[in-house]
Short mmCIF file of C-alpha atoms in Angstrom, two decimals:
data_model
loop_
_atom_site.label_atom_id
_atom_site.label_comp_id
_atom_site.label_asym_id
_atom_site.label_seq_id
_atom_site.Cartn_x
_atom_site.Cartn_y
_atom_site.Cartn_z
CA LEU F 996 102.24 103.00 93.22
CA ASP F 997 99.43 102.69 90.53
CA GLY F 998 98.82 99.11 90.54
CA SER F 999 101.07 97.81 87.70
CA GLN F 1000 103.61 96.92 90.06
CA LYS F 1001 103.08 93.23 89.86
CA LYS F 1002 103.99 89.67 89.20
CA ASP F 1003 102.24 86.80 87.83
CA VAL F 1004 101.70 83.62 90.12
CA THR F 1005 100.80 80.29 90.05
CA LEU F 1006 98.95 78.73 93.36
CA THR F 1007 99.58 75.22 94.22
CA ASP F 1008 95.85 74.44 93.52
CA GLY F 1009 97.20 75.47 89.66
CA THR F 1010 95.16 79.00 89.98
CA GLN F 1011 96.75 81.38 88.43
CA THR F 1012 96.77 85.26 89.79
CA SER F 1013 99.40 87.91 90.44
CA VAL F 1014 100.57 89.65 93.06
CA VAL F 1015 100.55 93.41 93.57
CA ILE F 1016 103.29 95.98 95.34
CA SER F 1017 101.03 97.78 97.90
CA GLY F 1018 104.11 99.64 100.20
CA PHE F 1019 107.55 99.36 100.83
CA ARG F 1020 109.22 99.22 104.71
CA HIS F 1021 105.39 99.53 105.98
CA ASP F 1022 105.29 96.54 108.18
CA ASP F 1023 107.22 95.83 111.35
CA ARG F 1024 108.96 92.19 111.25
CA SER F 1025 107.52 89.61 114.51
CA ASP F 1026 111.32 88.56 114.67
CA GLY F 1027 112.46 92.27 115.44
CA LYS F 1028 114.61 92.72 112.46
CA GLY F 1029 113.12 95.97 111.64
CA LYS F 1030 110.59 96.19 108.90
CA ALA F 1031 109.96 93.96 106.05
CA GLY F 1032 111.13 95.22 102.95
CA ILE F 1033 108.22 94.86 100.47
CA THR F 1034 104.56 94.60 101.27
CA PHE F 1035 102.08 92.44 98.68
CA ILE F 1036 98.12 92.00 98.07
CA PHE F 1037 97.21 89.57 95.97
CA GLY F 1038 95.33 90.89 92.59
CA ASP F 1039 92.71 88.25 92.72
CA ALA F 1040 90.91 86.93 95.74
CA ILE F 1041 92.12 83.19 96.26
CA SER F 1042 89.29 81.89 98.49
CA ASN F 1043 85.76 82.45 99.13
CA GLN F 1044 84.17 81.45 102.24
CA SER F 1045 82.82 83.46 105.82
CA MET F 1046 85.23 84.96 108.50
CA ASN F 1047 83.31 82.83 110.82
CA SER F 1048 80.73 80.11 110.42
CA ARG F 1049 79.17 81.36 113.39
CA ASN F 1050 77.40 84.72 113.16
CA THR F 1051 79.81 86.68 115.42
CA ASP F 1052 83.06 89.44 115.46
CA SER F 1053 83.44 88.39 118.80
CA GLY F 1054 87.36 87.79 119.43
CA GLY F 1055 87.79 90.12 115.77
CA TRP F 1056 90.55 88.77 113.42
CA GLU F 1057 92.48 86.95 115.92
CA GLN F 1058 90.39 84.58 117.02
CA SER F 1059 88.32 84.75 113.68
CA GLN F 1060 88.17 80.82 111.47
CA MET F 1061 89.87 83.12 108.49
CA ARG F 1062 92.65 84.01 110.05
CA SER F 1063 93.04 80.03 111.31
CA TRP F 1064 92.78 78.86 107.78
CA LEU F 1065 95.44 81.45 105.94
CA SER F 1066 98.22 80.24 108.79
CA SER F 1067 97.32 76.61 107.17
CA ASP F 1068 95.93 76.32 103.57
CA GLY F 1069 96.32 79.52 102.89
CA MET F 1070 99.80 79.19 103.45
CA VAL F 1071 99.82 75.89 101.42
CA LEU F 1072 98.37 77.36 98.48
CA LEU F 1073 101.80 79.64 98.04
CA PRO F 1074 104.16 78.29 95.62
CA ASP F 1075 107.09 77.10 97.24
CA ASP F 1076 109.63 80.06 96.09
CA LEU F 1077 107.02 82.53 97.66
CA ARG F 1078 106.43 80.89 100.71
CA LYS F 1079 109.98 80.39 101.65
CA ASP F 1080 110.66 83.80 101.37
CA VAL F 1081 106.95 85.00 103.48
CA VAL F 1082 108.42 86.82 106.74
CA THR F 1083 105.82 87.00 109.35
CA VAL F 1084 104.93 90.47 110.87
CA SER F 1085 103.09 91.83 113.37
CA LYS F 1086 99.55 93.22 112.55
CA LEU F 1087 97.15 95.57 114.69
CA THR F 1088 93.40 95.05 114.76
CA ASN F 1089 90.63 95.62 116.99
CA ASN F 1090 90.12 92.11 118.39
CA THR F 1091 87.34 92.54 120.51
CA GLY F 1092 84.69 93.35 117.94
CA GLU F 1093 82.05 95.63 119.60
CA THR F 1094 83.83 97.94 121.56
CA LYS F 1095 83.95 101.70 121.80
CA SER F 1096 87.32 101.73 123.01
CA ALA F 1097 90.35 102.15 120.96
CA SER F 1098 92.42 100.29 123.61
CA SER F 1099 90.43 96.95 122.10
CA VAL F 1100 93.27 97.14 119.22
CA THR F 1101 95.96 94.63 119.56
CA ALA F 1102 98.80 92.98 117.51
CA THR F 1103 98.84 89.62 116.14
CA ASP F 1104 101.73 88.09 114.21
CA ASP F 1105 100.70 86.75 110.61
CA ALA F 1106 102.18 85.63 107.73
CA LEU F 1107 99.26 85.73 105.53
CA TRP F 1108 96.85 88.21 106.57
CA LEU F 1109 93.65 90.43 105.72
CA TYR F 1110 94.20 93.99 105.38
CA SER F 1111 92.03 96.35 108.10
CA TYR F 1112 89.83 99.37 106.61
CA ASN F 1113 92.42 101.93 107.18
CA GLU F 1114 94.66 100.12 105.50
CA LEU F 1115 92.65 100.24 102.94
CA SER F 1116 91.59 103.39 103.00
CA GLY F 1117 91.77 106.81 104.41
CA ASP F 1118 88.32 108.16 104.04
CA TYR F 1119 86.56 108.67 107.53
CA SER F 1120 83.90 110.40 105.65
CA TYR F 1121 81.21 108.22 106.51
CA TRP F 1122 82.25 107.33 110.21
CA ASP F 1123 83.21 111.05 111.19
CA SER F 1124 78.99 111.69 111.15
CA ASP F 1125 77.90 112.76 114.71
CA SER F 1126 76.68 108.78 115.08
CA LEU F 1127 79.53 106.91 114.13
CA SER F 1128 82.57 109.70 115.12
CA GLU F 1129 83.26 107.70 118.61
CA TYR F 1130 84.60 104.46 115.71
CA GLY F 1131 86.92 106.56 114.24
CA ASP F 1132 89.70 106.31 116.32
CA ILE F 1133 89.47 102.57 116.34
CA PHE F 1134 90.04 101.66 113.05
CA LYS F 1135 92.19 104.68 112.55
CA ALA F 1136 94.82 102.27 114.84
CA GLU F 1137 94.34 99.45 112.94
CA GLY F 1138 97.65 100.49 110.82
CA THR F 1139 98.31 103.02 108.53
CA THR F 1140 97.43 103.56 104.82
CA TYR F 1141 99.42 101.73 102.09
CA GLN F 1142 101.16 103.69 99.28
CA LEU F 1143 99.66 102.10 96.94
CA PHE F 1144 96.08 103.51 97.95
CA THR F 1145 97.26 106.87 98.86
CA ASP F 1146 99.65 107.32 95.43
CA THR F 1147 96.08 106.45 93.96
CA ASP F 1148 93.84 108.88 95.70
CA ASN F 1149 91.69 106.01 97.05
CA ASP F 1150 90.58 105.23 93.47
CA ASN F 1151 88.14 102.56 94.42
CA SER F 1152 89.35 100.95 90.66
CA VAL F 1153 92.72 99.95 92.63
CA ARG F 1154 90.84 97.81 95.00
CA VAL F 1155 88.25 95.83 92.64
CA ARG F 1156 89.05 92.41 92.66
CA ASN F 1157 87.80 88.89 90.93
CA TYR F 1158 86.98 85.65 92.42
CA GLN F 1159 87.20 82.52 89.25
CA GLY F 1160 86.24 85.40 86.67
CA GLN F 1161 83.85 88.10 88.40
CA SER F 1162 84.31 90.52 90.02
CA CYS F 1163 83.20 90.28 94.22
CA PHE F 1164 83.15 91.60 97.56
CA TRP F 1165 86.26 90.92 99.85
CA SER F 1166 86.53 90.66 103.71
CA GLU F 1167 88.72 93.06 105.61
CA ARG F 1168 90.12 92.02 108.82
CA SER F 1169 88.32 95.09 110.64
CA PRO F 1170 85.61 94.36 112.31
CA ASP F 1171 82.61 96.68 112.56
CA PRO F 1172 82.89 97.84 116.23
CA SER F 1173 79.30 99.44 116.35
CA ASP F 1174 77.71 95.73 115.74
CA PRO F 1175 78.35 92.41 117.53
CA VAL F 1176 77.87 90.90 114.00
CA ASP F 1177 79.92 92.16 111.08
CA PHE F 1178 83.46 92.74 109.94
CA LEU F 1179 83.43 95.09 107.30
CA GLY F 1180 84.52 94.68 103.19
CA VAL F 1181 85.08 96.28 99.79
CA ALA F 1182 82.41 96.11 97.07
CA ALA F 1183 82.46 94.92 94.16
CA ASP F 1184 83.33 98.11 92.72
CA GLY F 1185 85.86 98.88 94.89
CA ASP F 1186 84.39 101.21 97.48
CA VAL F 1187 84.90 100.25 100.85
CA VAL F 1188 81.31 98.94 102.65
CA TYR F 1189 80.00 96.81 105.13
CA GLY F 1190 80.60 92.71 105.02
CA GLY F 1191 78.89 90.15 106.93
CA VAL F 1192 80.57 87.63 109.19
CA SER F 1193 78.42 84.91 108.16
CA TYR F 1194 78.45 85.85 104.18
CA SER F 1195 80.83 83.99 101.98
CA TYR F 1196 82.86 86.76 100.87
CA GLY F 1197 86.28 86.74 98.71
CA PHE F 1198 89.52 86.89 100.30
CA VAL F 1199 92.25 88.59 99.33
CA PRO F 1200 95.51 88.66 101.87
CA GLY F 1201 99.08 90.45 102.07
CA PHE F 1202 102.10 89.16 102.73
CA CYS F 1203 105.60 90.63 103.36
CA ILE F 1204 109.03 89.49 101.69
CA PRO F 1205 112.41 91.07 103.03
CA SER F 1206 114.08 92.59 100.00
CA SER F 1207 117.74 91.57 98.97
CA PHE F 1208 119.21 95.11 98.51
CA ASN F 1209 119.05 97.95 100.36
CA LEU F 1210 115.78 100.02 99.87
CA PRO F 1211 116.07 104.10 99.19
CA VAL F 1212 114.37 105.91 101.03
CA GLY F 1213 112.81 108.43 98.81
CA PRO F 1214 110.68 107.21 96.21
CA PRO F 1215 110.40 103.25 95.00
CA MET F 1216 112.91 101.98 92.80
CA PRO F 1217 111.63 100.50 89.06
CA CYS F 1218 113.06 96.85 90.27
CA VAL F 1219 112.10 94.47 92.97
CA ALA F 1220 114.40 91.26 94.01
CA TRP F 1221 112.69 88.23 94.77
CA ALA F 1222 113.89 84.94 94.88
CA ASP F 1223 116.82 84.53 92.73
CA ASN F 1224 115.20 86.69 89.97
CA VAL F 1225 115.06 90.46 89.62
CA TRP F 1226 111.36 91.68 88.45
CA MET F 1227 111.82 94.88 86.51
CA ASP F 1228 108.64 96.90 85.86
#
């Protein structure tokens, strides 16, 4: 995967955007029916707002206002042919906030969700410093890095996103476990950096659909079935 495996989408508010394949058979379906076939990430930020109105990351992703927004208003933005095919999956996140324990990572069931630090990047050069190394295990428990980002060798350009035509910071669902305030975020140049819970950042959700054909175990296939169409790359 290199970011070119994408499909144009028109949201119900008229916004023109795209969705990009980030992985195959990566996420566990919440209904117990195994792996979701295909995972996507939006090609642009679909909203610009803060994770919480209060200056706190307490309760993590699970109790964030953004999670509530995505499950309601966010889902309404999806076109009907996409919304009916989205499957709910289990996402692992530090749902405590400030913590030193990987036991703070618990599962939520989400149809639309933000990516975690570890799902976007396997680079721990910053967190491996002596003063921060105790937090690395927390991030590493928040899911595994998607194929899109491993195939492109963690290239920052693959994570660059726009909001209303301008490159933007965008939020992750991972709280900063060393801080009682911040969630992590991605910089306008695609670098994985700090975010701020009280700042309005872009939101770049992910979602999963089941595949309507058998996905091979090996390298990804050149086509993706979605609704009644076959999408050829």
